[in-house]
mmCIF file of C-alpha atoms in Angstrom:
data_model
loop_
_atom_site.group_PDB
_atom_site.id
_atom_site.type_symbol
_atom_site.label_atom_id
_atom_site.label_comp_id
_atom_site.label_asym_id
_atom_site.label_seq_id
_atom_site.Cartn_x
_atom_site.Cartn_y
_atom_site.Cartn_z
ATOM 1 C CA MET A 15 -0.412 0.253 0.231
ATOM 2 C CA THR A 16 1.445 2.396 -0.952
ATOM 3 C CA ASP A 17 1.889 6.358 1.540
ATOM 4 C CA LEU A 18 -1.429 7.749 -1.050
ATOM 5 C CA GLN A 19 -3.469 4.949 -0.065
ATOM 6 C CA VAL A 20 -2.483 4.986 3.303
ATOM 7 C CA SER A 21 -3.906 8.581 3.280
ATOM 8 C CA GLN A 22 -6.796 8.244 1.266
ATOM 9 C CA PHE A 23 -7.985 5.097 3.434
ATOM 10 C CA THR A 24 -7.520 6.522 6.984
ATOM 11 C CA MET A 25 -9.669 10.096 5.733
ATOM 12 C CA ALA A 26 -13.167 8.862 4.916
ATOM 13 C CA SER A 27 -15.848 5.496 4.600
ATOM 14 C CA HIS A 28 -18.136 5.305 2.593
ATOM 15 C CA LEU A 29 -20.118 2.473 3.520
ATOM 16 C CA PRO A 30 -24.072 2.375 2.960
ATOM 17 C CA PRO A 31 -26.715 0.507 5.542
ATOM 18 C CA VAL A 32 -26.811 -2.902 6.165
ATOM 19 C CA ALA A 33 -30.346 -4.013 4.802
ATOM 20 C CA GLY A 34 -32.651 -4.614 7.681
ATOM 21 C CA ARG A 35 -30.715 -2.505 10.107
ATOM 22 C CA PRO A 36 -29.316 0.665 10.971
ATOM 23 C CA ALA A 37 -26.051 1.362 9.882
ATOM 24 C CA LEU A 38 -25.001 1.501 13.429
ATOM 25 C CA ALA A 39 -26.664 -0.906 14.970
ATOM 26 C CA GLY A 40 -25.626 -1.117 19.072
ATOM 27 C CA ILE A 41 -23.883 1.973 18.515
ATOM 28 C CA SER A 42 -24.733 5.096 21.073
ATOM 29 C CA LEU A 43 -24.276 8.458 19.189
ATOM 30 C CA ARG A 44 -25.765 10.569 21.354
ATOM 31 C CA SER A 45 -22.653 11.695 23.049
ATOM 32 C CA LEU A 46 -21.056 12.270 19.319
ATOM 33 C CA LYS A 47 -20.997 15.661 17.610
ATOM 34 C CA GLN A 48 -20.417 16.166 14.096
ATOM 35 C CA SER A 49 -17.425 16.105 14.216
ATOM 36 C CA ASP A 50 -15.445 15.555 17.350
ATOM 37 C CA ARG A 51 -11.851 14.610 18.840
ATOM 38 C CA ARG A 52 -12.139 11.494 20.562
ATOM 39 C CA ASP A 53 -10.295 8.684 22.317
ATOM 40 C CA VAL A 54 -10.690 5.232 20.223
ATOM 41 C CA VAL A 55 -9.141 2.155 19.501
ATOM 42 C CA VAL A 56 -8.736 1.503 16.189
ATOM 43 C CA LEU A 57 -8.626 -2.023 14.624
ATOM 44 C CA CYS A 58 -6.972 -3.435 10.877
ATOM 45 C CA ALA A 59 -6.935 -6.382 9.242
ATOM 46 C CA ASP A 60 -5.316 -7.583 6.111
ATOM 47 C CA LEU A 61 -6.005 -10.850 4.246
ATOM 48 C CA ARG A 62 -2.907 -12.606 3.265
ATOM 49 C CA GLY A 63 -2.044 -14.401 0.237
ATOM 50 C CA PHE A 64 -5.832 -13.358 -1.349
ATOM 51 C CA LYS A 65 -4.748 -10.888 -4.196
ATOM 52 C CA GLN A 66 -1.822 -13.356 -5.131
ATOM 53 C CA ASN A 67 -3.832 -17.320 -5.260
ATOM 54 C CA SER A 68 -6.905 -15.786 -6.550
ATOM 55 C CA GLN A 69 -5.973 -15.143 -10.078
ATOM 56 C CA MET A 70 -7.457 -17.831 -10.943
ATOM 57 C CA LEU A 71 -10.471 -17.262 -10.187
ATOM 58 C CA SER A 72 -13.450 -15.858 -11.923
ATOM 59 C CA ALA A 73 -14.250 -12.364 -11.279
ATOM 60 C CA HIS A 74 -17.779 -13.333 -10.160
ATOM 61 C CA THR A 75 -15.913 -16.091 -7.884
ATOM 62 C CA VAL A 76 -13.553 -13.033 -6.343
ATOM 63 C CA LEU A 77 -16.379 -10.834 -5.639
ATOM 64 C CA ALA A 78 -18.367 -13.183 -4.092
ATOM 65 C CA MET A 79 -15.479 -14.000 -1.670
ATOM 66 C CA LEU A 80 -14.510 -10.828 -0.898
ATOM 67 C CA ASP A 81 -18.477 -10.165 0.218
ATOM 68 C CA THR A 82 -18.576 -13.453 2.299
ATOM 69 C CA PHE A 83 -15.318 -12.491 4.640
ATOM 70 C CA CYS A 84 -15.991 -8.095 4.390
ATOM 71 C CA SER A 85 -20.437 -9.761 5.534
ATOM 72 C CA ARG A 86 -18.345 -12.184 8.556
ATOM 73 C CA MET A 87 -15.882 -10.082 9.999
ATOM 74 C CA ASN A 88 -18.226 -6.760 10.133
ATOM 75 C CA GLU A 89 -20.553 -9.046 12.026
ATOM 76 C CA ILE A 90 -17.616 -9.647 14.285
ATOM 77 C CA ILE A 91 -17.032 -6.739 14.648
ATOM 78 C CA GLU A 92 -20.562 -5.480 15.407
ATOM 79 C CA CYS A 93 -21.210 -7.937 17.702
ATOM 80 C CA ASN A 94 -18.025 -6.192 19.967
ATOM 81 C CA GLY A 95 -19.986 -3.220 19.684
ATOM 82 C CA GLY A 96 -17.045 -1.685 16.909
ATOM 83 C CA VAL A 97 -17.696 0.235 13.914
ATOM 84 C CA LEU A 98 -16.710 -1.155 10.686
ATOM 85 C CA VAL A 99 -15.418 2.326 9.218
ATOM 86 C CA ASN A 100 -13.927 1.266 5.590
ATOM 87 C CA ILE A 101 -13.527 -1.497 3.384
ATOM 88 C CA GLN A 102 -10.588 -1.347 0.445
ATOM 89 C CA GLY A 103 -10.229 -4.478 -1.329
ATOM 90 C CA ASP A 104 -9.087 -7.058 0.815
ATOM 91 C CA THR A 105 -8.526 -4.788 4.242
ATOM 92 C CA LEU A 106 -10.560 -3.338 6.765
ATOM 93 C CA LEU A 107 -10.627 -0.421 9.258
ATOM 94 C CA ALA A 108 -12.688 -0.738 12.216
ATOM 95 C CA ALA A 109 -13.324 1.269 15.751
ATOM 96 C CA PHE A 110 -14.069 0.907 19.258
ATOM 97 C CA GLY A 111 -15.033 3.718 21.180
ATOM 98 C CA ILE A 112 -16.889 6.136 18.717
ATOM 99 C CA GLY A 113 -20.092 6.211 20.653
ATOM 100 C CA SER A 114 -18.767 6.943 24.402
ATOM 101 C CA SER A 115 -16.946 9.637 26.063
ATOM 102 C CA ILE A 116 -17.722 8.982 29.594
ATOM 103 C CA GLU A 117 -14.661 7.752 31.631
ATOM 104 C CA GLY A 118 -13.875 4.126 32.069
ATOM 105 C CA ALA A 119 -14.864 3.924 27.962
ATOM 106 C CA GLN A 120 -10.844 3.467 26.455
ATOM 107 C CA SER A 121 -10.467 0.729 28.605
ATOM 108 C CA GLU A 122 -13.746 -0.895 27.579
ATOM 109 C CA ALA A 123 -12.910 -0.224 24.145
ATOM 110 C CA LEU A 124 -9.435 -2.052 24.750
ATOM 111 C CA ARG A 125 -11.299 -5.290 26.356
ATOM 112 C CA GLN A 126 -13.663 -5.002 23.097
ATOM 113 C CA ALA A 127 -10.889 -4.597 20.284
ATOM 114 C CA ILE A 128 -9.014 -7.389 21.195
ATOM 115 C CA THR A 129 -11.898 -9.708 21.714
ATOM 116 C CA CYS A 130 -12.756 -8.669 18.321
ATOM 117 C CA ALA A 131 -9.362 -9.491 17.122
ATOM 118 C CA HIS A 132 -9.350 -13.014 18.551
ATOM 119 C CA GLN A 133 -13.141 -13.781 16.837
ATOM 120 C CA MET A 134 -12.253 -12.369 13.908
ATOM 121 C CA GLN A 135 -8.697 -14.433 13.432
ATOM 122 C CA ALA A 136 -10.750 -17.263 14.433
ATOM 123 C CA GLY A 137 -13.184 -16.165 11.873
ATOM 124 C CA ALA A 138 -11.036 -15.859 9.630
ATOM 125 C CA GLN A 139 -9.394 -19.662 9.792
ATOM 126 C CA ALA A 140 -12.679 -21.036 9.313
ATOM 127 C CA MET A 141 -12.821 -18.959 6.401
ATOM 128 C CA ALA A 142 -9.757 -19.858 4.769
ATOM 129 C CA ASP A 143 -10.564 -23.837 5.546
ATOM 130 C CA GLU A 144 -14.005 -23.417 3.319
ATOM 131 C CA TRP A 145 -11.742 -21.734 0.459
ATOM 132 C CA ALA A 146 -8.489 -24.144 0.842
ATOM 133 C CA GLU A 147 -10.911 -27.584 0.428
ATOM 134 C CA GLU A 148 -13.043 -25.426 -2.167
ATOM 135 C CA PHE A 149 -10.052 -23.608 -4.394
ATOM 136 C CA GLY A 150 -7.307 -24.680 -3.482
ATOM 137 C CA LEU A 151 -6.760 -20.947 -1.805
ATOM 138 C CA ARG A 152 -4.349 -20.338 1.248
ATOM 139 C CA THR A 153 -5.231 -17.676 3.324
ATOM 140 C CA ALA A 154 -4.806 -15.522 6.702
ATOM 141 C CA LEU A 155 -5.491 -12.522 8.619
ATOM 142 C CA GLY A 156 -2.700 -10.144 10.337
ATOM 143 C CA ILE A 157 -4.066 -7.187 12.409
ATOM 144 C CA GLY A 158 -3.251 -4.353 13.780
ATOM 145 C CA LEU A 159 -4.574 -2.108 17.055
ATOM 146 C CA ASN A 160 -3.711 0.990 18.411
ATOM 147 C CA SER A 161 -5.077 3.789 20.872
ATOM 148 C CA GLY A 162 -5.165 7.576 20.823
ATOM 149 C CA GLU A 163 -6.541 10.470 19.898
ATOM 150 C CA ALA A 164 -8.757 10.585 16.566
ATOM 151 C CA VAL A 165 -11.309 12.846 15.056
ATOM 152 C CA VAL A 166 -14.320 11.209 13.805
ATOM 153 C CA GLY A 167 -16.840 11.684 12.194
ATOM 154 C CA LEU A 168 -19.938 11.660 10.867
ATOM 155 C CA SER A 169 -22.391 13.076 8.271
ATOM 156 C CA ASP A 170 -25.329 11.777 6.850
ATOM 157 C CA THR A 171 -27.266 11.710 3.096
ATOM 158 C CA ALA A 172 -30.495 10.911 1.987
ATOM 159 C CA ASP A 173 -29.209 7.502 1.551
ATOM 160 C CA LEU A 174 -26.025 7.014 3.006
ATOM 161 C CA GLN A 175 -24.208 7.164 6.129
ATOM 162 C CA ARG A 176 -20.570 8.446 6.686
ATOM 163 C CA TYR A 177 -17.796 8.031 8.826
ATOM 164 C CA THR A 178 -14.465 9.421 9.070
ATOM 165 C CA VAL A 179 -11.839 8.286 11.102
ATOM 166 C CA PHE A 180 -8.643 9.902 10.971
ATOM 167 C CA GLY A 181 -4.757 10.905 12.800
ATOM 168 C CA ASP A 182 -1.964 9.130 13.826
ATOM 169 C CA CYS A 183 -3.598 6.532 15.471
ATOM 170 C CA VAL A 184 -4.994 4.881 12.486
ATOM 171 C CA GLU A 185 -2.195 5.901 10.414
ATOM 172 C CA LEU A 186 0.074 3.378 12.840
ATOM 173 C CA ALA A 187 -2.564 1.008 13.559
ATOM 174 C CA LEU A 188 -2.225 0.416 9.201
ATOM 175 C CA ARG A 189 1.472 0.254 10.143
ATOM 176 C CA PHE A 190 1.002 -2.616 12.758
ATOM 177 C CA MET A 191 -0.765 -4.209 10.696
ATOM 178 C CA HIS A 192 1.237 -4.539 7.912
ATOM 179 C CA ARG A 193 4.588 -5.260 10.263
ATOM 180 C CA ALA A 194 1.563 -8.949 11.709
ATOM 181 C CA ARG A 195 2.362 -11.968 10.093
ATOM 182 C CA ALA A 196 -0.608 -13.720 8.713
ATOM 183 C CA GLY A 197 -2.869 -15.169 11.627
ATOM 184 C CA GLU A 198 -0.885 -12.137 14.253
ATOM 185 C CA ILE A 199 -2.317 -9.778 15.898
ATOM 186 C CA VAL A 200 0.120 -6.523 16.817
ATOM 187 C CA PHE A 201 -0.283 -3.762 18.464
ATOM 188 C CA SER A 202 1.916 -0.791 20.581
ATOM 189 C CA ALA A 203 3.498 -1.000 24.095
ATOM 190 C CA ALA A 204 0.930 0.782 25.279
ATOM 191 C CA VAL A 205 -1.682 -1.181 24.456
ATOM 192 C CA ASN A 206 -0.315 -3.426 25.708
ATOM 193 C CA LYS A 207 0.083 -1.918 28.924
ATOM 194 C CA ALA A 208 -3.215 -1.700 28.756
ATOM 195 C CA LEU A 209 -4.408 -4.713 28.723
ATOM 196 C CA GLN A 210 -2.241 -6.161 31.030
ATOM 197 C CA ASP A 211 -3.748 -3.929 33.959
ATOM 198 C CA SER A 212 -6.978 -4.829 33.038
ATOM 199 C CA CYS A 213 -8.814 -8.090 35.037
ATOM 200 C CA ALA A 214 -11.609 -8.246 32.740
ATOM 201 C CA LEU A 215 -11.344 -9.661 30.202
ATOM 202 C CA THR A 216 -13.952 -12.074 28.127
ATOM 203 C CA ASN A 217 -14.552 -14.974 25.774
ATOM 204 C CA GLY A 218 -11.343 -16.776 27.541
ATOM 205 C CA VAL A 219 -8.773 -14.089 25.570
ATOM 206 C CA THR A 220 -7.023 -13.411 28.883
ATOM 207 C CA ASN A 221 -4.009 -15.910 28.488
ATOM 208 C CA SER A 222 -3.815 -15.246 25.407
ATOM 209 C CA VAL A 223 -2.953 -11.163 26.325
ATOM 210 C CA THR A 224 -1.750 -12.904 29.030
ATOM 211 C CA ASN A 225 1.082 -14.168 26.707
ATOM 212 C CA THR A 226 2.136 -11.583 24.549
ATOM 213 C CA GLU A 227 5.071 -11.218 22.946
ATOM 214 C CA ALA A 228 7.544 -7.883 22.645
ATOM 215 C CA LEU A 229 8.979 -7.765 18.792
ATOM 216 C CA PRO A 230 11.735 -5.909 17.278
ATOM 217 C CA GLU A 231 11.242 -2.008 17.501
ATOM 218 C CA MET A 232 9.335 -0.072 14.843
ATOM 219 C CA ALA A 233 11.434 3.030 13.188
ATOM 220 C CA ARG A 234 9.455 6.541 12.713
ATOM 221 C CA GLY A 235 12.048 8.785 10.862
ATOM 222 C CA GLY A 236 12.992 11.634 13.248
ATOM 223 C CA LEU A 237 11.098 10.192 16.103
ATOM 224 C CA ALA A 238 11.824 8.279 18.478
ATOM 225 C CA PRO A 239 10.766 4.460 17.785
ATOM 226 C CA ILE A 240 7.502 2.446 18.813
ATOM 227 C CA GLU A 241 7.607 -0.503 21.334
ATOM 228 C CA LEU A 242 5.386 -3.165 19.162
ATOM 229 C CA PHE A 243 4.273 -6.254 21.482
ATOM 230 C CA GLY A 244 2.213 -9.780 19.885
ATOM 231 C CA ILE A 245 -0.383 -12.301 20.111
ATOM 232 C CA THR A 246 1.959 -14.122 17.706
ATOM 233 C CA ILE A 247 2.299 -17.516 16.079
ATOM 234 C CA GLU A 248 4.949 -20.054 16.273
ATOM 235 C CA THR A 249 6.301 -20.213 13.582
ATOM 236 C CA ARG A 250 6.326 -18.047 9.816
ATOM 237 C CA LEU A 251 4.068 -18.395 7.259
ATOM 238 C CA ASP A 252 4.720 -18.059 3.796
ATOM 239 C CA PHE A 253 2.169 -16.038 1.888
ATOM 240 C CA THR A 254 3.239 -13.532 5.030
#
């Protein structure tokens, strides 16, 4: 992904409402102004191996598979209190904590996001197994998580509801995603500390969070390098 693509990716979403339900189901937006600066948790996920291996398939099949991927991931995101902000091909951006500015909301958003990341990995693996059996494709998900302040906006037109989540927090989440190997979840030291401090994780992810692994630092130009942690796999997959 080029710098220009990253910039476009972080700036806005253009997602139509899901048929039969509100576009932002389960999210309370009463405290969100038309635009605001808010502490959020950003999750970026990228389907590895799909672009290269889908060249042999028909356009109809490729689009059907992408629709399945996005629909399954969106269900998991919504069930965990997140909002799917943007889709670009086989890369997704979701945000947690958008609809709340109350004290303690960031901690809850982190719990939601890490639970979501684990469930997305499990869902992606089940989907990959189906694709491997039917098409001979090998795919897996790389995920980046980051928390921090972002500019959040919501706009309405006659038939479209749009979100914008913009800032360094988003760009870093994208970079963490690219650092993750297929099947892994990568996040900053700040996210790792917040997760370790939390004692209320649900859905059986507590042990996985406790076993996070320190990763090589990520350089950032003239700025201080970023400490990274991850929930990793034992072996490197050959399509990362």
